[in-house]
MMTF fields as JSON, N, C-alpha, C and O atoms, coordinates in Angstrom:
{
  "mmtfVersion": "1.0.0",
  "mmtfProducer": "UNKNOWN",
  "numBonds": 575,
  "numAtoms": 576,
  "numGroups": 144,
  "numChains": 1,
  "numModels": 1,
  "chainsPerModel": [1],
  "groupsPerChain": [144],
  "chainIdList": ["A"],
  "bondAtomList": [4, 2, 8, 6, 12, 10, 16, 14, 20, 18, 24, 22, 28, 26, 32, 30, 36, 34, 40, 38, 44, 42, 48, 46, 52, 50, 56, 54, 60, 58, 64, 62, 68, 66, 72, 70, 76, 74, 80, 78, 84, 82, 88, 86, 92, 90, 96, 94, 100, 98, 104, 102, 108, 106, 112, 110, 116, 114, 120, 118, 124, 122, 128, 126, 132, 130, 136, 134, 140, 138, 144, 142, 148, 146, 152, 150, 156, 154, 160, 158, 164, 162, 168, 166, 172, 170, 176, 174, 180, 178, 184, 182, 188, 186, 192, 190, 196, 194, 200, 198, 204, 202, 208, 206, 212, 210, 216, 214, 220, 218, 224, 222, 228, 226, 232, 230, 236, 234, 240, 238, 244, 242, 248, 246, 252, 250, 256, 254, 260, 258, 264, 262, 268, 266, 272, 270, 276, 274, 280, 278, 284, 282, 288, 286, 292, 290, 296, 294, 300, 298, 304, 302, 308, 306, 312, 310, 316, 314, 320, 318, 324, 322, 328, 326, 332, 330, 336, 334, 340, 338, 344, 342, 348, 346, 352, 350, 356, 354, 360, 358, 364, 362, 368, 366, 372, 370, 376, 374, 380, 378, 384, 382, 388, 386, 392, 390, 396, 394, 400, 398, 404, 402, 408, 406, 412, 410, 416, 414, 420, 418, 424, 422, 428, 426, 432, 430, 436, 434, 440, 438, 444, 442, 448, 446, 452, 450, 456, 454, 460, 458, 464, 462, 468, 466, 472, 470, 476, 474, 480, 478, 484, 482, 488, 486, 492, 490, 496, 494, 500, 498, 504, 502, 508, 506, 512, 510, 516, 514, 520, 518, 524, 522, 528, 526, 532, 530, 536, 534, 540, 538, 544, 542, 548, 546, 552, 550, 556, 554, 560, 558, 564, 562, 568, 566, 572, 570],
  "bondOrderList": [1, 1, 1, 1, 1, 1, 1, 1, 1, 1, 1, 1, 1, 1, 1, 1, 1, 1, 1, 1, 1, 1, 1, 1, 1, 1, 1, 1, 1, 1, 1, 1, 1, 1, 1, 1, 1, 1, 1, 1, 1, 1, 1, 1, 1, 1, 1, 1, 1, 1, 1, 1, 1, 1, 1, 1, 1, 1, 1, 1, 1, 1, 1, 1, 1, 1, 1, 1, 1, 1, 1, 1, 1, 1, 1, 1, 1, 1, 1, 1, 1, 1, 1, 1, 1, 1, 1, 1, 1, 1, 1, 1, 1, 1, 1, 1, 1, 1, 1, 1, 1, 1, 1, 1, 1, 1, 1, 1, 1, 1, 1, 1, 1, 1, 1, 1, 1, 1, 1, 1, 1, 1, 1, 1, 1, 1, 1, 1, 1, 1, 1, 1, 1, 1, 1, 1, 1, 1, 1, 1, 1, 1, 1],
  "groupList": [{"groupName": "MET", "atomNameList": ["N", "CA", "C", "O"], "elementList": ["N", "C", "C", "O"], "formalChargeList": [0, 0, 0, 0], "bondAtomList": [1, 0, 2, 1, 3, 2], "bondOrderList": [1, 1, 2], "singleLetterCode": "M", "chemCompType": "L-PEPTIDE LINKING"}, {"groupName": "ARG", "atomNameList": ["N", "CA", "C", "O"], "elementList": ["N", "C", "C", "O"], "formalChargeList": [0, 0, 0, 0], "bondAtomList": [1, 0, 2, 1, 3, 2], "bondOrderList": [1, 1, 2], "singleLetterCode": "R", "chemCompType": "L-PEPTIDE LINKING"}, {"groupName": "VAL", "atomNameList": ["N", "CA", "C", "O"], "elementList": ["N", "C", "C", "O"], "formalChargeList": [0, 0, 0, 0], "bondAtomList": [1, 0, 2, 1, 3, 2], "bondOrderList": [1, 1, 2], "singleLetterCode": "V", "chemCompType": "L-PEPTIDE LINKING"}, {"groupName": "LEU", "atomNameList": ["N", "CA", "C", "O"], "elementList": ["N", "C", "C", "O"], "formalChargeList": [0, 0, 0, 0], "bondAtomList": [1, 0, 2, 1, 3, 2], "bondOrderList": [1, 1, 2], "singleLetterCode": "L", "chemCompType": "L-PEPTIDE LINKING"}, {"groupName": "ILE", "atomNameList": ["N", "CA", "C", "O"], "elementList": ["N", "C", "C", "O"], "formalChargeList": [0, 0, 0, 0], "bondAtomList": [1, 0, 2, 1, 3, 2], "bondOrderList": [1, 1, 2], "singleLetterCode": "I", "chemCompType": "L-PEPTIDE LINKING"}, {"groupName": "ALA", "atomNameList": ["N", "CA", "C", "O"], "elementList": ["N", "C", "C", "O"], "formalChargeList": [0, 0, 0, 0], "bondAtomList": [1, 0, 2, 1, 3, 2], "bondOrderList": [1, 1, 2], "singleLetterCode": "A", "chemCompType": "L-PEPTIDE LINKING"}, {"groupName": "ASP", "atomNameList": ["N", "CA", "C", "O"], "elementList": ["N", "C", "C", "O"], "formalChargeList": [0, 0, 0, 0], "bondAtomList": [1, 0, 2, 1, 3, 2], "bondOrderList": [1, 1, 2], "singleLetterCode": "D", "chemCompType": "L-PEPTIDE LINKING"}, {"groupName": "GLN", "atomNameList": ["N", "CA", "C", "O"], "elementList": ["N", "C", "C", "O"], "formalChargeList": [0, 0, 0, 0], "bondAtomList": [1, 0, 2, 1, 3, 2], "bondOrderList": [1, 1, 2], "singleLetterCode": "Q", "chemCompType": "L-PEPTIDE LINKING"}, {"groupName": "LYS", "atomNameList": ["N", "CA", "C", "O"], "elementList": ["N", "C", "C", "O"], "formalChargeList": [0, 0, 0, 0], "bondAtomList": [1, 0, 2, 1, 3, 2], "bondOrderList": [1, 1, 2], "singleLetterCode": "K", "chemCompType": "L-PEPTIDE LINKING"}, {"groupName": "SER", "atomNameList": ["N", "CA", "C", "O"], "elementList": ["N", "C", "C", "O"], "formalChargeList": [0, 0, 0, 0], "bondAtomList": [1, 0, 2, 1, 3, 2], "bondOrderList": [1, 1, 2], "singleLetterCode": "S", "chemCompType": "L-PEPTIDE LINKING"}, {"groupName": "GLY", "atomNameList": ["N", "CA", "C", "O"], "elementList": ["N", "C", "C", "O"], "formalChargeList": [0, 0, 0, 0], "bondAtomList": [1, 0, 2, 1, 3, 2], "bondOrderList": [1, 1, 2], "singleLetterCode": "G", "chemCompType": "PEPTIDE LINKING"}, {"groupName": "THR", "atomNameList": ["N", "CA", "C", "O"], "elementList": ["N", "C", "C", "O"], "formalChargeList": [0, 0, 0, 0], "bondAtomList": [1, 0, 2, 1, 3, 2], "bondOrderList": [1, 1, 2], "singleLetterCode": "T", "chemCompType": "L-PEPTIDE LINKING"}, {"groupName": "GLU", "atomNameList": ["N", "CA", "C", "O"], "elementList": ["N", "C", "C", "O"], "formalChargeList": [0, 0, 0, 0], "bondAtomList": [1, 0, 2, 1, 3, 2], "bondOrderList": [1, 1, 2], "singleLetterCode": "E", "chemCompType": "L-PEPTIDE LINKING"}, {"groupName": "CYS", "atomNameList": ["N", "CA", "C", "O"], "elementList": ["N", "C", "C", "O"], "formalChargeList": [0, 0, 0, 0], "bondAtomList": [1, 0, 2, 1, 3, 2], "bondOrderList": [1, 1, 2], "singleLetterCode": "C", "chemCompType": "L-PEPTIDE LINKING"}, {"groupName": "HIS", "atomNameList": ["N", "CA", "C", "O"], "elementList": ["N", "C", "C", "O"], "formalChargeList": [0, 0, 0, 0], "bondAtomList": [1, 0, 2, 1, 3, 2], "bondOrderList": [1, 1, 2], "singleLetterCode": "H", "chemCompType": "L-PEPTIDE LINKING"}, {"groupName": "TYR", "atomNameList": ["N", "CA", "C", "O"], "elementList": ["N", "C", "C", "O"], "formalChargeList": [0, 0, 0, 0], "bondAtomList": [1, 0, 2, 1, 3, 2], "bondOrderList": [1, 1, 2], "singleLetterCode": "Y", "chemCompType": "L-PEPTIDE LINKING"}, {"groupName": "PRO", "atomNameList": ["N", "CA", "C", "O"], "elementList": ["N", "C", "C", "O"], "formalChargeList": [0, 0, 0, 0], "bondAtomList": [1, 0, 2, 1, 3, 2], "bondOrderList": [1, 1, 2], "singleLetterCode": "P", "chemCompType": "L-PEPTIDE LINKING"}, {"groupName": "ASN", "atomNameList": ["N", "CA", "C", "O"], "elementList": ["N", "C", "C", "O"], "formalChargeList": [0, 0, 0, 0], "bondAtomList": [1, 0, 2, 1, 3, 2], "bondOrderList": [1, 1, 2], "singleLetterCode": "N", "chemCompType": "L-PEPTIDE LINKING"}, {"groupName": "TRP", "atomNameList": ["N", "CA", "C", "O"], "elementList": ["N", "C", "C", "O"], "formalChargeList": [0, 0, 0, 0], "bondAtomList": [1, 0, 2, 1, 3, 2], "bondOrderList": [1, 1, 2], "singleLetterCode": "W", "chemCompType": "L-PEPTIDE LINKING"}],
  "groupTypeList": [0, 1, 2, 3, 4, 5, 6, 6, 7, 8, 9, 2, 10, 11, 9, 3, 5, 12, 0, 2, 10, 3, 13, 14, 14, 7, 2, 2, 12, 2, 2, 5, 11, 10, 0, 12, 5, 4, 7, 5, 15, 6, 1, 14, 1, 16, 6, 2, 2, 3, 0, 6, 15, 1, 0, 16, 8, 3, 17, 10, 4, 11, 5, 13, 1, 15, 4, 3, 5, 8, 6, 16, 17, 5, 1, 2, 4, 3, 4, 9, 10, 18, 9, 5, 16, 2, 12, 16, 12, 5, 9, 10, 5, 4, 9, 4, 3, 5, 8, 16, 2, 5, 3, 16, 0, 3, 6, 5, 5, 3, 11, 5, 5, 2, 12, 16, 1, 8, 8, 8, 12, 16, 5, 16, 2, 4, 2, 6, 5, 11, 16, 3, 1, 5, 5, 6, 9, 5, 12, 16, 12, 5, 11, 5],
  "groupIdList": [1, 2, 3, 4, 5, 6, 7, 8, 9, 10, 11, 12, 13, 14, 15, 16, 17, 18, 19, 20, 21, 22, 23, 24, 25, 26, 27, 28, 29, 30, 31, 32, 33, 34, 35, 36, 37, 38, 39, 40, 41, 42, 43, 44, 45, 46, 47, 48, 49, 50, 51, 52, 53, 54, 55, 56, 57, 58, 59, 60, 61, 62, 63, 64, 65, 66, 67, 68, 69, 70, 71, 72, 73, 74, 75, 76, 77, 78, 79, 80, 81, 82, 83, 84, 85, 86, 87, 88, 89, 90, 91, 92, 93, 94, 95, 96, 97, 98, 99, 100, 101, 102, 103, 104, 105, 106, 107, 108, 109, 110, 111, 112, 113, 114, 115, 116, 117, 118, 119, 120, 121, 122, 123, 124, 125, 126, 127, 128, 129, 130, 131, 132, 133, 134, 135, 136, 137, 138, 139, 140, 141, 142, 143, 144],
  "secStructList": [7, 7, 3, 3, 3, 3, 7, 1, 1, 1, 2, 2, 2, 2, 2, 2, 2, 2, 2, 2, 2, 2, 6, 6, 7, 7, 7, 7, 7, 3, 3, 7, 1, 1, 1, 6, 6, 6, 6, 2, 2, 2, 2, 2, 7, 7, 1, 3, 3, 3, 3, 7, 1, 7, 7, 1, 1, 1, 7, 6, 6, 1, 1, 2, 2, 2, 2, 2, 6, 6, 1, 1, 1, 7, 7, 3, 3, 7, 7, 5, 1, 1, 7, 7, 1, 1, 7, 2, 2, 2, 2, 6, 7, 1, 5, 7, 7, 5, 1, 1, 7, 7, 2, 2, 2, 2, 6, 4, 4, 4, 1, 4, 4, 4, 1, 7, 7, 7, 7, 7, 7, 7, 7, 7, 7, 7, 7, 7, 7, 7, 7, 7, 7, 7, 7, 7, 1, 1, 1, 7, 7, 7, 7, 7],
  "xCoordList": [1.252, -0.405, 0.778, 1.499, 0.767, 0.866, 0.23, -0.91, 1.192, 0.92, 1.586, 2.746, 1.144, 1.373, 1.318, 0.113, 1.924, 2.181, 2.312, 3.155, 1.163, 1.551, 1.699, 0.811, 2.197, 3.144, 3.961, 5.025, 3.552, 4.539, 6.011, 6.96, 5.428, 7.122, 7.335, 6.458, 9.254, 9.777, 9.825, 10.358, 9.505, 10.677, 9.5, 9.884, 7.827, 6.825, 6.926, 6.852, 7.075, 6.817, 7.762, 7.344, 9.344, 10.427, 9.455, 8.953, 9.76, 9.153, 8.033, 8.166, 6.617, 5.297, 5.764, 5.445, 7.43, 8.07, 8.125, 7.364, 9.339, 9.754, 8.494, 8.782, 7.465, 6.387, 6.009, 5.963, 5.711, 4.681, 5.442, 4.945, 7.073, 7.414, 7.574, 7.741, 7.513, 7.789, 6.489, 6.4, 5.368, 3.716, 3.863, 3.041, 5.341, 5.08, 4.062, 3.272, 4.826, 3.885, 4.817, 5.658, 4.54, 5.583, 5.151, 4.132, 5.905, 5.873, 6.329, 7.299, 5.003, 5.684, 5.531, 5.459, 5.485, 6.738, 6.084, 5.297, 6.706, 6.695, 6.129, 7.139, 5.52, 5.396, 4.822, 4.011, 4.969, 4.289, 3.891, 4.125, 3.269, 1.254, 0.484, 0.945, -0.585, -1.663, -2.564, -3.671, -1.438, -0.972, -0.621, -1.086, 0.745, 1.188, 0.777, 1.214, -0.09, -0.574, -1.142, -1.199, -2.772, -3.094, -2.293, -2.648, -1.147, 0.049, 0.488, 0.805, 0.221, 1.418, 0.734, 1.026, -0.695, -1.619, -2.377, -2.767, -2.319, -2.485, -1.133, -1.173, 0.064, 1.071, 1.189, 1.913, 0.682, 0.815, -0.202, -0.111, -0.947, -2.405, -2.439, -3.113, -1.661, -1.769, -2.905, -3.973, -2.764, -3.784, -4.184, -5.301, -3.754, -3.569, -3.104, -2.146, -4.17, -3.158, -3.677, -4.727, -1.735, -1.777, -1.541, -0.793, -2.031, -1.968, -2.682, -3.852, -1.724, -1.302, -2.912, -3.287, -4.022, -4.7, -4.882, -5.679, -4.321, -3.047, -1.669, -0.556, -2.117, -0.997, -1.338, -2.487, -0.41, 0.131, -1.599, -1.961, -2.205, -1.959, -3.266, -3.845, -3.62, -4.179, -4.13, -3.416, -5.48, -4.818, -5.509, -6.65, -5.221, -5.399, -6.973, -7.137, -8.171, -9.329, -9.765, -10.951, -9.143, -9.113, -8.984, -9.563, -7.552, -6.897, -7.759, -8.006, -7.851, -8.429, -9.911, -10.324, -10.791, -11.74, -11.579, -12.52, -10.171, -10.013, -9.801, -10.414, -8.883, -8.89, -10.545, -11.05, -11.012, -12.055, -12.527, -12.967, -12.525, -13.751, -12.864, -13.35, -11.745, -11.291, -11.241, -11.012, -11.55, -11.109, -12.445, -12.51, -13.173, -14.236, -14.268, -15.181, -12.878, -12.759, -11.55, -10.806, -11.315, -9.434, -9.716, -10.693, -8.938, -8.825, -7.825, -6.673, -8.181, -7.409, -7.74, -8.819, -6.448, -6.427, -5.707, -4.784, -6.369, -5.685, -5.642, -6.617, -4.379, -3.107, -3.502, -3.156, -3.895, -3.876, -3.182, -3.278, -2.63, -2.006, -2.851, -2.571, -3.731, -4.734, -5.837, -6.214, -7.629, -8.848, -8.949, -8.377, -9.796, -10.054, -11.703, -12.45, -12.059, -13.164, -14.25, -15.307, -14.189, -14.953, -14.776, -13.829, -15.582, -15.801, -14.893, -14.883, -14.402, -13.725, -15.017, -14.814, -16.201, -17.256, -17.047, -16.882, -17.165, -17.721, -16.588, -16.937, -14.989, -14.525, -13.643, -12.911, -14.185, -14.375, -13.34, -12.435, -12.849, -11.645, -11.872, -12.147, -11.926, -12.165, -12.096, -12.967, -10.404, -10.159, -9.063, -8.299, -9.593, -8.534, -7.648, -8.084, -6.411, -5.5, -5.101, -5.129, -4.722, -4.087, -2.254, -1.756, -1.508, -0.202, -0.196, -1.045, 1.131, 1.861, 1.481, 1.244, 1.429, 0.88, 1.542, 2.651, 0.374, 1.606, 1.658, 0.645, 2.132, 3.071, 1.943, 1.916, 1.121, -0.091, -0.72, -0.599, -1.259, -2.681, -2.344, -3.497, -1.502, -1.04, -1.683, -2.712, -0.556, -0.878, -2.618, -3.141, -3.137, -4.377, -5.199, -5.854, -5.257, -6.0, -5.227, -5.153, -4.809, -3.851, -4.217, -3.988, -4.586, -4.895, -6.302, -6.061, -7.56, -9.133, -9.006, -10.136, -8.403, -8.086, -8.366, -9.218, -7.952, -8.041, -9.075, -9.049, -9.641, -11.198, -12.411, -12.446, -13.096, -14.272, -15.075, -15.808, -15.066, -16.236, -17.504, -17.937, -17.802, -19.225, -20.322, -20.42, -21.238, -22.351, -23.53, -23.752, -24.041, -25.254, -25.725, -25.374, -26.632, -27.836, -28.296, -27.718, -30.32, -30.99, -30.776, -30.231, -31.292, -31.7, -31.866, -32.62, -31.193, -31.753, -33.572, -33.839, -34.021, -35.763, -35.209, -34.541, -35.836, -35.297, -36.815, -37.877, -36.679, -38.499, -38.063, -37.086, -39.416, -39.083, -39.706, -40.828, -39.218, -39.034, -39.098, -38.794, -39.477, -39.94, -41.001, -41.412, -41.554, -42.832, -43.832, -43.48, -44.867, -46.263, -46.6, -46.906, -46.431, -46.225, -47.467, -48.1, -48.259, -49.612, -50.345, -50.359, -51.478, -52.582, -52.486, -53.419, -51.919, -52.154, -53.573, -54.161, -54.08, -55.265, -55.985, -57.128, -54.378, -55.335, -55.943, -56.61, -55.536, -55.449, -57.971, -58.336, -58.3, -59.716, -59.438, -58.465, -60.182, -59.474, -60.724, -61.773, -60.343, -61.851, -62.135, -61.538, -63.68, -64.756, -65.357, -65.877, -65.168, -65.759, -66.837, -67.345],
  "yCoordList": [-1.616, 0.429, 0.848, 0.24, 2.139, 3.087, 4.456, 4.762, 4.86, 5.881, 7.096, 6.873, 8.493, 9.913, 10.354, 10.598, 10.865, 11.615, 12.672, 13.4, 13.117, 14.827, 15.116, 14.773, 15.407, 16.038, 17.331, 17.44, 18.343, 19.684, 19.071, 19.591, 18.218, 18.397, 17.245, 16.62, 16.887, 16.613, 15.549, 14.553, 15.421, 14.135, 13.439, 12.515, 13.393, 12.415, 12.52, 11.343, 13.162, 12.519, 10.969, 9.972, 11.373, 10.607, 8.796, 7.758, 9.563, 7.77, 7.559, 6.465, 8.045, 7.59, 7.105, 5.937, 7.295, 6.425, 5.524, 4.627, 5.907, 4.814, 2.902, 1.764, 3.352, 2.858, 1.986, 0.764, 3.181, 2.579, 1.74, 0.903, 1.675, 0.902, -0.405, -1.466, -0.289, -1.942, -2.71, -3.937, -1.731, -2.557, -3.25, -4.056, -2.693, -3.709, -2.695, -3.006, -1.456, -0.499, 0.731, 1.525, 0.588, 2.038, 3.771, 3.933, 4.564, 5.581, 6.943, 7.591, 6.75, 7.587, 9.21, 9.9, 9.784, 11.165, 11.427, 10.725, 12.655, 13.227, 14.763, 15.4, 15.267, 16.827, 17.263, 16.573, 18.568, 19.14, 19.944, 20.626, 20.232, 21.68, 20.471, 19.408, 20.771, 20.593, 20.964, 20.659, 21.973, 22.659, 21.5, 21.074, 20.879, 20.443, 18.549, 17.706, 18.402, 16.795, 17.182, 16.288, 18.607, 17.879, 18.56, 18.533, 19.187, 18.595, 17.424, 16.815, 17.524, 14.946, 14.552, 14.048, 14.423, 13.872, 13.638, 12.667, 15.359, 15.234, 14.278, 13.442, 14.692, 14.005, 12.66, 11.924, 12.282, 10.99, 9.839, 8.629, 10.608, 9.663, 8.101, 7.238, 7.764, 7.312, 6.444, 6.985, 5.485, 4.567, 4.945, 4.471, 5.69, 5.846, 7.872, 8.614, 7.978, 9.618, 9.452, 9.395, 9.398, 9.505, 10.876, 11.285, 11.846, 13.162, 14.081, 14.149, 14.567, 15.615, 16.186, 16.715, 16.051, 16.646, 17.859, 18.298, 18.641, 20.034, 20.408, 19.922, 21.543, 22.243, 23.195, 23.269, 24.572, 26.338, 25.643, 24.572, 27.04, 27.797, 26.463, 26.338, 25.694, 25.1, 23.705, 22.971, 23.042, 21.836, 20.95, 21.29, 19.651, 18.313, 17.529, 16.362, 18.712, 18.248, 19.251, 19.301, 19.728, 21.066, 20.505, 20.695, 19.52, 19.816, 17.731, 17.069, 17.557, 16.155, 16.617, 15.956, 17.802, 18.229, 18.24, 18.108, 18.428, 18.982, 17.941, 17.868, 17.28, 16.342, 15.306, 15.046, 14.959, 14.324, 14.719, 13.984, 16.28, 17.171, 17.202, 17.866, 16.57, 16.073, 14.553, 13.966, 13.928, 11.839, 12.112, 12.938, 11.113, 11.108, 9.758, 9.25, 8.894, 7.76, 8.056, 7.179, 8.991, 8.668, 8.766, 9.288, 8.324, 7.667, 7.732, 7.417, 8.154, 9.641, 9.21, 9.021, 9.157, 8.842, 10.225, 10.82, 10.591, 11.7, 11.662, 11.238, 12.132, 11.781, 12.954, 14.089, 12.503, 13.864, 13.55, 12.504, 14.509, 14.448, 15.195, 15.218, 15.613, 16.113, 16.021, 16.686, 15.242, 15.155, 15.656, 16.543, 14.931, 15.359, 16.066, 15.522, 17.298, 17.771, 17.49, 18.006, 16.412, 15.833, 14.445, 13.76, 14.295, 12.129, 11.966, 12.754, 10.997, 10.918, 11.401, 12.319, 10.635, 10.753, 12.181, 12.097, 13.61, 14.115, 15.037, 16.129, 14.502, 15.477, 14.96, 15.56, 13.44, 12.058, 12.042, 12.335, 11.838, 10.461, 9.409, 9.724, 8.499, 7.171, 6.55, 6.032, 6.995, 6.774, 8.537, 9.275, 8.43, 9.232, 8.438, 7.923, 8.529, 8.088, 8.936, 10.153, 8.512, 9.517, 8.98, 7.859, 10.582, 9.941, 10.218, 10.838, 9.65, 8.577, 6.97, 6.198, 6.531, 6.179, 4.389, 4.001, 3.558, 2.446, 1.553, 1.929, 0.897, 0.387, -1.074, -1.787, -1.296, -2.632, -1.516, -1.262, -0.875, 0.449, 1.087, 1.093, 1.496, 2.119, 0.765, 0.768, -0.412, -1.397, -0.98, -0.158, -1.752, -1.758, -0.944, -1.523, -0.017, 1.571, 1.218, 2.271, 0.568, 1.483, -0.132, 0.008, -1.412, -2.831, -2.047, -1.087, -1.84, -1.204, -0.185, -0.083, 0.363, 1.105, 1.121, 1.894, 0.616, -0.112, -1.011, -1.869, -1.076, -2.56, -1.715, -0.486, -2.239, -1.121, -0.799, -1.473, 0.797, 1.851, 0.677, -0.271, 1.129, 0.486, 1.386, 2.441, 0.864, 2.307, 2.234, 1.306, 3.161, 3.538, 2.538, 2.386, 1.564, 1.176, 0.884, 0.937, 0.305, 0.567, -1.033, -2.136, -0.48, -1.191, -2.292, -2.169, -3.569, -5.061, -5.044, -4.439, -5.448, -6.075, -7.705, -8.504, -7.714, -9.319, -9.903, -9.292, -10.878, -11.569, -12.987, -13.681, -13.258, -14.292, -15.335, -14.996, -16.504, -17.808, -19.128, -20.321, -18.499, -19.749, -20.201, -19.9, -21.278, -21.517, -22.108, -22.95, -21.836, -21.805, -23.572, -24.438, -23.723, -25.127, -25.258, -24.533, -26.974, -27.679, -27.854, -29.083, -27.283, -28.412, -29.718, -30.517, -29.847, -31.657, -31.391, -30.384, -32.402, -33.193, -33.976, -34.216, -34.201, -35.189, -34.207, -34.596, -33.292, -32.779, -31.965, -31.563, -31.962, -31.027, -29.422, -28.972, -28.892, -27.064, -26.8, -27.439, -25.756, -25.638, -24.511, -23.57, -25.019, -23.68, -22.564, -22.947, -21.49, -20.843, -20.63, -20.076],
  "zCoordList": [0.387, 0.05, -0.737, -1.529, -0.261, -1.001, 0.116, 0.464, 0.333, 2.655, 2.164, 1.817, 2.011, 2.131, 3.067, 3.117, 4.42, 5.415, 5.633, 5.109, 6.807, 6.665, 8.025, 8.805, 8.219, 9.821, 10.058, 9.448, 10.906, 10.161, 12.33, 12.917, 12.444, 12.805, 11.968, 11.371, 11.977, 11.245, 12.191, 11.7, 13.228, 14.036, 13.657, 12.941, 13.806, 13.771, 12.762, 12.411, 11.761, 10.347, 9.794, 9.205, 10.352, 10.268, 10.93, 10.5, 12.227, 12.841, 12.334, 11.785, 12.105, 10.802, 10.396, 10.619, 9.016, 7.539, 8.285, 8.647, 8.541, 10.167, 10.237, 9.869, 10.742, 11.624, 10.419, 10.283, 9.446, 7.576, 7.112, 6.358, 7.438, 6.658, 7.378, 6.777, 8.791, 9.285, 9.158, 9.129, 9.076, 8.694, 7.182, 6.747, 6.273, 5.456, 3.726, 2.834, 4.202, 2.879, 2.357, 2.778, 1.883, 0.662, 1.503, 2.173, 1.312, 1.784, 0.339, -0.052, 0.046, -1.275, -1.168, -2.184, 0.207, 0.397, 1.987, 2.621, 2.331, 3.99, 4.14, 4.437, 4.109, 4.443, 5.167, 5.785, 5.419, 6.417, 6.528, 7.526, 5.812, 5.987, 5.535, 5.119, 5.668, 4.417, 3.536, 3.093, 3.397, 1.607, 0.827, -0.23, 1.937, 0.781, 0.727, -0.056, 1.743, 1.192, 0.871, 0.026, 0.219, -1.456, -2.604, -3.783, -2.121, -3.56, -4.219, -5.24, -2.393, -2.466, -2.875, -3.96, -2.43, -2.856, -4.44, -5.089, -4.652, -6.547, -7.122, -8.024, -6.291, -7.862, -7.458, -8.128, -6.615, -6.613, -5.866, -5.662, -5.652, -5.624, -4.925, -5.487, -3.635, -2.694, -2.085, -1.801, -1.933, -1.12, 0.006, 0.212, 1.006, 1.893, 2.459, 2.244, 3.074, 3.892, 5.414, 6.054, 5.654, 7.484, 7.542, 6.654, 8.461, 8.39, 9.774, 10.151, 10.179, 11.614, 11.567, 10.52, 12.923, 12.873, 12.876, 12.047, 13.646, 13.722, 13.046, 13.247, 12.074, 11.719, 11.435, 10.998, 11.55, 10.719, 9.804, 9.316, 10.009, 8.297, 8.314, 9.393, 7.378, 7.149, 7.305, 6.621, 8.908, 9.566, 9.242, 8.929, 9.173, 8.95, 8.633, 8.278, 8.918, 8.745, 7.413, 7.087, 6.966, 6.425, 4.685, 3.615, 5.366, 4.218, 4.127, 3.12, 4.822, 4.235, 3.614, 2.661, 4.145, 3.322, 1.536, 0.754, 1.177, 0.778, -0.462, -1.527, -0.032, -0.95, -1.062, -2.154, -0.043, -0.494, -1.471, -2.355, -1.511, -2.495, -4.012, -4.928, -4.2, -5.547, -5.761, -6.818, -4.314, -5.025, -3.507, -2.597, -3.857, -2.505, -2.183, -1.531, -2.806, -2.213, -1.729, -1.291, -1.751, -1.235, 0.778, 1.315, 1.249, 2.759, 3.643, 3.342, 4.827, 5.3, 7.025, 7.585, 7.51, 8.718, 9.274, 8.717, 10.531, 10.616, 11.688, 12.309, 12.412, 13.968, 15.29, 15.62, 15.494, 16.891, 18.45, 19.091, 18.74, 19.818, 21.362, 22.561, 20.698, 21.265, 21.338, 20.374, 22.348, 21.796, 20.67, 20.037, 20.506, 18.578, 18.957, 19.771, 18.238, 18.629, 17.997, 18.362, 16.672, 15.629, 15.883, 16.268, 15.662, 14.842, 13.153, 12.208, 13.271, 12.141, 10.844, 10.049, 10.867, 10.578, 9.271, 8.054, 10.333, 10.535, 9.764, 9.314, 9.595, 8.96, 7.454, 6.667, 7.555, 5.96, 6.636, 5.854, 7.831, 7.701, 8.241, 9.399, 8.162, 7.886, 9.842, 10.541, 10.187, 11.9, 12.194, 11.571, 13.313, 14.433, 15.677, 16.706, 15.239, 15.579, 16.942, 16.755, 18.32, 18.808, 18.907, 18.797, 19.203, 19.475, 20.465, 21.106, 20.882, 20.026, 19.58, 20.509, 18.4, 17.999, 18.057, 17.689, 18.663, 18.852, 17.333, 16.744, 16.757, 15.943, 15.827, 14.824, 16.989, 16.433, 16.062, 14.863, 16.6, 16.958, 14.933, 14.501, 13.858, 13.303, 12.23, 11.555, 12.404, 11.43, 11.262, 10.509, 12.115, 12.599, 11.756, 10.889, 11.834, 10.715, 9.478, 8.845, 9.025, 7.9, 7.433, 6.232, 7.557, 6.71, 6.872, 6.14, 7.333, 7.759, 6.574, 6.097, 6.103, 5.49, 4.045, 3.607, 3.555, 2.497, 2.622, 1.739, 3.119, 3.559, 2.15, 2.212, 1.269, 1.763, 2.367, 3.091, 2.077, 2.7, 3.068, 2.414, 4.188, 4.431, 4.343, 4.969, 3.442, 3.211, 4.354, 5.131, 4.258, 5.504, 4.926, 3.756, 5.51, 5.377, 6.589, 7.674, 6.084, 6.77, 8.351, 8.393, 8.973, 10.473, 9.662, 8.697, 9.901, 9.46, 10.358, 11.396, 9.965, 10.313, 10.584, 9.929, 11.836, 12.692, 12.143, 12.257, 11.692, 11.752, 12.338, 12.055, 13.522, 14.326, 13.241, 12.864, 12.68, 11.167, 12.868, 12.841, 13.831, 13.971, 14.664, 15.784, 13.525, 13.28, 14.092, 14.917, 13.997, 14.442, 14.813, 13.993, 16.255, 16.338, 16.6, 17.368, 15.457, 15.257, 16.033, 16.084, 17.207, 17.742, 18.143, 18.062, 18.366, 19.249, 19.091, 19.488, 18.466, 17.72, 19.313, 19.7, 19.973, 20.855, 22.453, 23.412, 22.234, 23.151, 23.0, 21.895, 23.375, 22.478, 22.734, 23.337, 22.322, 21.888, 22.74, 22.823, 23.307, 24.573, 23.955, 23.432, 24.25, 24.012, 25.347, 26.395, 25.04, 26.18, 26.193, 27.168]
}
């Protein structure tokens, strides 16, 4: 899988790139701003974008929305050292991971990112399929 990384802290971007490699995926580029992430997405068309939630000028949520406006099938995972004030669905991201990111969590998020998106489906209707018992012919029917 090809992964684009966007984080304004160079050390975090480098660490994430090493972790993506340990998960047996390819890093196409590491960028430092939301605007660079949008431009790099256009250049590389990666399978997944790992993006810092808070970056100066253009934050990860806004960059995520720009990317999704151009490519509705884009897969973005936001990463934050802060508690996220919005749910992933509100930003368009498929998930939000907390910093510091543990390798097993990153691996699971990357694996889940390439699975087909589940469409919102109506709740299933459960029908009781228990067959009705036939009246026992040996017993007389109750009469009122």
